[in-house]
Amino acid sequence: MYNFSVKPLVATALLFAGLQTIQAQDYLVNSLKNNQSANSAAAFKFTDVINIENTPVKNQGSSGTCWSYSANSFLESEMIRMGKKPVEISQIYTARNAYIEKGKNYVRMHGAITLGDGGALHDVINMYRQYGALPQNLYTGLNYGTANNKFAEMQAMGQGVLEAVVKNPNGELSPNWIKAYTSVIDSYLGEVPQNFEWKGKKYTPQTFAKEVIGINPDDYVELSSFSDHPYYSKFVLMVPDNWSLDQVYNVKLNELTDVIDNALKNGYTVGWAGDVSEKGFSWKNGVAYIPAKNVADMTPEEKEGMFLGPKDELEITPELRQKAFDNYQTQDDHGMHIVGIAKDQGGKEYYIIKNSWGASNDYKGYMYMTKNFVKYKSTAILLHKGGIPSSIAKKLDIK
């Protein structure tokens, strides 16, 4: 039986949580500033093994839209793989559409679902399928005088509208609430052009997606690895930013990196979502690994030298990965784009990762992430199904 006395408390708590997420990305970036060692780049000698062509690094600004930047970067690389000249896809058009759909879900769920900037890699595919796409220079989202994304006020305004709707003061919902909520989003990000001209030809967002970008959204799948669900089945990934309750395929832990390796070796890049709020993740130094020794047990000298050259790592098991997820030590706080493989001076392999925080670190917006970090801290990966090894695709019944 539903306890009606609990409902207002749940809605209030979730609204507060949503408001907290507005500044989450800035907080995340700032929290990583101390994760660095002096002269780290001189202590690593990286050699590219695979480096798949990708578009220039972007900056998501003060917005929690890493999922849109990373997955749209992934789609731009897909254009290159298909022999097309890539265009910068409007990340904020994708985000705008997700905000509209997220608002609808929020109301349908009586406020009992996450709201805010965050999203998932599959949101980009879903919004592409439903709304099409726009070139970035046609829809920048910079509609109120800022040079970079700054979404806190917009999100607070939108949440205020939705909170009023969920309270249902009329006793039944009118259709006008969707118009009111959409007008808030569009007043900040800009109204969507229904028809536009690009390189001398007229398009709609749907025809631009089909004729210029040209991907088939049905070709893309998300994978993860958790031991509390049957392997080779699909399950709803229970992370707050999976507001659409999409399902992902479940594979064994080592198969997660086997899939990434196979994809990269066959020319496919990979979207990555996971947890970067780790002491072994240094954005400034452009390196991410899982230290073999607990950071709390390190000496001051060991902490200072964490990123001075390759280090031993903790061995990752399915049990360890599951425990970290269940204890909130692994959360879905960031999305990035895997574009290659490199080796350090000892022959150890790392993934080359493209971020969306601008070219502000030692590697101009890229970084090197160990396979152990990916095994431990990934929440999901997104890729073209053609990048999955045939033996694993068969187990997943992916054709």
CSV table of N, CA, C and O in Angstrom, one decimal, residues 179-231:
chain,number,residue,atom,x,y,z
A,179,LYS,N,4.4,23.5,-21.9
A,179,LYS,CA,4.8,24.7,-22.6
A,179,LYS,C,5.6,25.6,-21.7
A,179,LYS,O,6.6,26.3,-22.1
A,180,ALA,N,5.1,25.7,-20.4
A,180,ALA,CA,5.8,26.6,-19.5
A,180,ALA,C,7.2,26.1,-19.2
A,180,ALA,O,8.2,26.9,-19.2
A,181,TYR,N,7.4,24.8,-19.0
A,181,TYR,CA,8.7,24.3,-18.7
A,181,TYR,C,9.6,24.4,-19.9
A,181,TYR,O,10.8,24.9,-19.8
A,182,THR,N,9.1,24.1,-21.1
A,182,THR,CA,9.9,24.3,-22.3
A,182,THR,C,10.3,25.7,-22.6
A,182,THR,O,11.5,26.0,-23.0
A,183,SER,N,9.5,26.6,-22.2
A,183,SER,CA,9.8,28.0,-22.5
A,183,SER,C,10.9,28.5,-21.6
A,183,SER,O,11.7,29.3,-21.9
A,184,VAL,N,11.0,27.9,-20.4
A,184,VAL,CA,12.1,28.2,-19.5
A,184,VAL,C,13.4,27.8,-20.1
A,184,VAL,O,14.4,28.5,-20.2
A,185,ILE,N,13.4,26.5,-20.6
A,185,ILE,CA,14.7,26.0,-21.2
A,185,ILE,C,15.1,26.8,-22.4
A,185,ILE,O,16.2,27.2,-22.6
A,186,ASP,N,14.1,27.1,-23.3
A,186,ASP,CA,14.4,27.8,-24.5
A,186,ASP,C,14.8,29.2,-24.3
A,186,ASP,O,15.5,29.8,-25.1
A,187,SER,N,14.3,29.8,-23.2
A,187,SER,CA,14.7,31.2,-23.0
A,187,SER,C,16.1,31.3,-22.6
A,187,SER,O,16.8,32.4,-22.9
A,188,TYR,N,16.7,30.3,-22.1
A,188,TYR,CA,18.1,30.3,-21.7
A,188,TYR,C,19.0,29.7,-22.9
A,188,TYR,O,20.1,30.3,-23.1
A,189,LEU,N,18.5,28.7,-23.5
A,189,LEU,CA,19.4,28.0,-24.5
A,189,LEU,C,19.1,28.4,-25.9
A,189,LEU,O,19.9,28.2,-26.8
A,190,GLY,N,17.9,29.0,-26.1
A,190,GLY,CA,17.5,29.4,-27.5
A,190,GLY,C,16.4,28.6,-28.1
A,190,GLY,O,16.4,27.4,-27.8
A,191,GLU,N,15.6,29.1,-28.9
A,191,GLU,CA,14.5,28.4,-29.5
A,191,GLU,C,15.2,27.5,-30.6
A,191,GLU,O,16.1,27.9,-31.3
A,192,VAL,N,14.6,26.4,-30.9
A,192,VAL,CA,15.1,25.4,-31.9
A,192,VAL,C,14.6,25.8,-33.3
A,192,VAL,O,13.4,26.0,-33.5
A,193,PRO,N,15.5,25.9,-34.2
A,193,PRO,CA,15.1,26.2,-35.6
A,193,PRO,C,14.5,25.0,-36.2
A,193,PRO,O,15.1,23.9,-36.2
A,194,GLN,N,13.3,25.1,-36.7
A,194,GLN,CA,12.6,24.0,-37.4
A,194,GLN,C,13.2,23.7,-38.8
A,194,GLN,O,13.1,22.6,-39.3
A,195,ASN,N,13.6,24.7,-39.4
A,195,ASN,CA,14.3,24.6,-40.7
A,195,ASN,C,15.5,25.5,-40.8
A,195,ASN,O,15.5,26.6,-40.2
A,196,PHE,N,16.5,25.1,-41.4
A,196,PHE,CA,17.7,25.9,-41.5
A,196,PHE,C,18.5,25.5,-42.7
A,196,PHE,O,18.3,24.5,-43.4
A,197,GLU,N,19.5,26.4,-43.1
A,197,GLU,CA,20.3,26.2,-44.2
A,197,GLU,C,21.7,25.9,-43.8
A,197,GLU,O,22.3,26.6,-42.9
A,198,TRP,N,22.3,24.9,-44.3
A,198,TRP,CA,23.7,24.5,-44.0
A,198,TRP,C,24.4,24.1,-45.3
A,198,TRP,O,24.0,23.2,-46.0
A,199,LYS,N,25.5,24.8,-45.6
A,199,LYS,CA,26.3,24.6,-46.8
A,199,LYS,C,25.4,24.6,-48.0
A,199,LYS,O,25.5,23.7,-48.9
A,200,GLY,N,24.5,25.6,-48.1
A,200,GLY,CA,23.7,25.8,-49.3
A,200,GLY,C,22.5,24.9,-49.4
A,200,GLY,O,21.8,24.9,-50.5
A,201,LYS,N,22.2,24.0,-48.4
A,201,LYS,CA,21.1,23.1,-48.5
A,201,LYS,C,20.2,23.3,-47.3
A,201,LYS,O,20.7,23.5,-46.2
A,202,LYS,N,18.9,23.1,-47.5
A,202,LYS,CA,18.0,23.3,-46.4
A,202,LYS,C,17.7,21.9,-45.7
A,202,LYS,O,17.6,20.9,-46.3
A,203,TYR,N,17.6,22.0,-44.4
A,203,TYR,CA,17.4,20.8,-43.5
A,203,TYR,C,16.4,21.1,-42.4
A,203,TYR,O,16.2,22.3,-42.1
A,204,THR,N,15.9,20.1,-41.8
A,204,THR,CA,15.3,20.1,-40.5
A,204,THR,C,16.3,19.3,-39.6
A,204,THR,O,17.2,18.7,-40.1
A,205,PRO,N,16.1,19.4,-38.3
A,205,PRO,CA,17.0,18.6,-37.4
A,205,PRO,C,17.0,17.1,-37.8
A,205,PRO,O,18.0,16.4,-37.7
A,206,GLN,N,15.8,16.6,-38.2
A,206,GLN,CA,15.7,15.2,-38.5
A,206,GLN,C,16.5,14.9,-39.8
A,206,GLN,O,17.2,13.8,-39.9
A,207,THR,N,16.3,15.7,-40.8
A,207,THR,CA,17.0,15.4,-42.1
A,207,THR,C,18.5,15.7,-42.0
A,207,THR,O,19.3,15.0,-42.7
A,208,PHE,N,18.9,16.6,-41.2
A,208,PHE,CA,20.3,16.8,-41.0
A,208,PHE,C,21.0,15.6,-40.3
A,208,PHE,O,22.0,15.1,-40.7
A,209,ALA,N,20.3,15.0,-39.3
A,209,ALA,CA,20.8,13.8,-38.7
A,209,ALA,C,20.9,12.7,-39.7
A,209,ALA,O,21.9,11.9,-39.7
A,210,LYS,N,19.9,12.5,-40.5
A,210,LYS,CA,19.8,11.4,-41.5
A,210,LYS,C,20.8,11.6,-42.6
A,210,LYS,O,21.5,10.6,-43.0
A,211,GLU,N,20.8,12.7,-43.2
A,211,GLU,CA,21.6,12.9,-44.4
A,211,GLU,C,23.0,13.4,-44.2
A,211,GLU,O,23.9,13.0,-45.0
A,212,VAL,N,23.3,14.1,-43.2
A,212,VAL,CA,24.7,14.6,-42.9
A,212,VAL,C,25.4,13.7,-42.0
A,212,VAL,O,26.5,13.3,-42.3
A,213,ILE,N,24.9,13.5,-40.8
A,213,ILE,CA,25.6,12.7,-39.8
A,213,ILE,C,25.5,11.2,-40.2
A,213,ILE,O,26.5,10.5,-40.3
A,214,GLY,N,24.3,10.7,-40.5
A,214,GLY,CA,24.1,9.5,-41.1
A,214,GLY,C,24.3,8.2,-40.3
A,214,GLY,O,24.4,7.1,-40.9
A,215,ILE,N,24.2,8.3,-39.0
A,215,ILE,CA,24.3,7.0,-38.2
A,215,ILE,C,23.0,6.4,-38.1
A,215,ILE,O,21.9,7.1,-38.2
A,216,ASN,N,23.0,5.1,-37.8
A,216,ASN,CA,21.7,4.4,-37.5
A,216,ASN,C,21.7,4.2,-36.0
A,216,ASN,O,22.5,3.4,-35.4
A,217,PRO,N,20.8,4.8,-35.2
A,217,PRO,CA,20.9,4.7,-33.8
A,217,PRO,C,20.7,3.3,-33.3
A,217,PRO,O,21.1,3.0,-32.1
A,218,ASP,N,20.1,2.4,-34.1
A,218,ASP,CA,19.9,1.0,-33.7
A,218,ASP,C,21.2,0.2,-33.6
A,218,ASP,O,21.2,-0.9,-33.1
A,219,ASP,N,22.3,0.8,-34.2
A,219,ASP,CA,23.6,0.1,-34.2
A,219,ASP,C,24.4,0.3,-32.9
A,219,ASP,O,25.5,-0.3,-32.9
A,220,TYR,N,23.9,1.0,-32.0
A,220,TYR,CA,24.7,1.4,-30.8
A,220,TYR,C,24.1,0.7,-29.5
A,220,TYR,O,22.9,0.8,-29.3
A,221,VAL,N,25.0,0.2,-28.7
A,221,VAL,CA,24.6,-0.5,-27.5
A,221,VAL,C,25.5,-0.1,-26.3
A,221,VAL,O,26.6,0.4,-26.5
A,222,GLU,N,24.9,-0.2,-25.1
A,222,GLU,CA,25.7,0.0,-23.9
A,222,GLU,C,25.9,-1.3,-23.2
A,222,GLU,O,25.1,-2.1,-23.1
A,223,LEU,N,27.1,-1.4,-22.6
A,223,LEU,CA,27.6,-2.5,-21.9
A,223,LEU,C,28.0,-2.1,-20.5
A,223,LEU,O,28.6,-1.0,-20.3
A,224,SER,N,27.9,-3.0,-19.5
A,224,SER,CA,28.5,-2.8,-18.2
A,224,SER,C,28.8,-4.2,-17.7
A,224,SER,O,28.7,-5.2,-18.3
A,225,SER,N,29.3,-4.2,-16.4
A,225,SER,CA,29.6,-5.5,-15.8
A,225,SER,C,29.4,-5.4,-14.3
A,225,SER,O,30.1,-4.8,-13.5
A,226,PHE,N,28.3,-6.2,-13.8
A,226,PHE,CA,28.0,-6.3,-12.4
A,226,PHE,C,27.6,-7.7,-12.1
A,226,PHE,O,26.9,-8.3,-12.8
A,227,SER,N,28.1,-8.1,-10.9
A,227,SER,CA,27.9,-9.5,-10.6
A,227,SER,C,26.5,-9.8,-9.9
A,227,SER,O,26.2,-11.0,-9.7
A,228,ASP,N,25.8,-8.7,-9.6
A,228,ASP,CA,24.5,-8.9,-9.0
A,228,ASP,C,23.4,-9.1,-10.1
A,228,ASP,O,22.2,-9.2,-9.7
A,229,HIS,N,23.7,-9.2,-11.3
A,229,HIS,CA,22.8,-9.5,-12.4
A,229,HIS,C,23.4,-10.7,-13.3
A,229,HIS,O,24.6,-10.8,-13.4
A,230,PRO,N,22.5,-11.5,-13.9
A,230,PRO,CA,23.1,-12.6,-14.7
A,230,PRO,C,23.9,-12.0,-15.9
A,230,PRO,O,23.5,-11.0,-16.5
A,231,TYR,N,25.0,-12.6,-16.2
A,231,TYR,CA,25.8,-12.2,-17.3
A,231,TYR,C,25.1,-12.6,-18.6
A,231,TYR,O,24.3,-13.5,-18.7
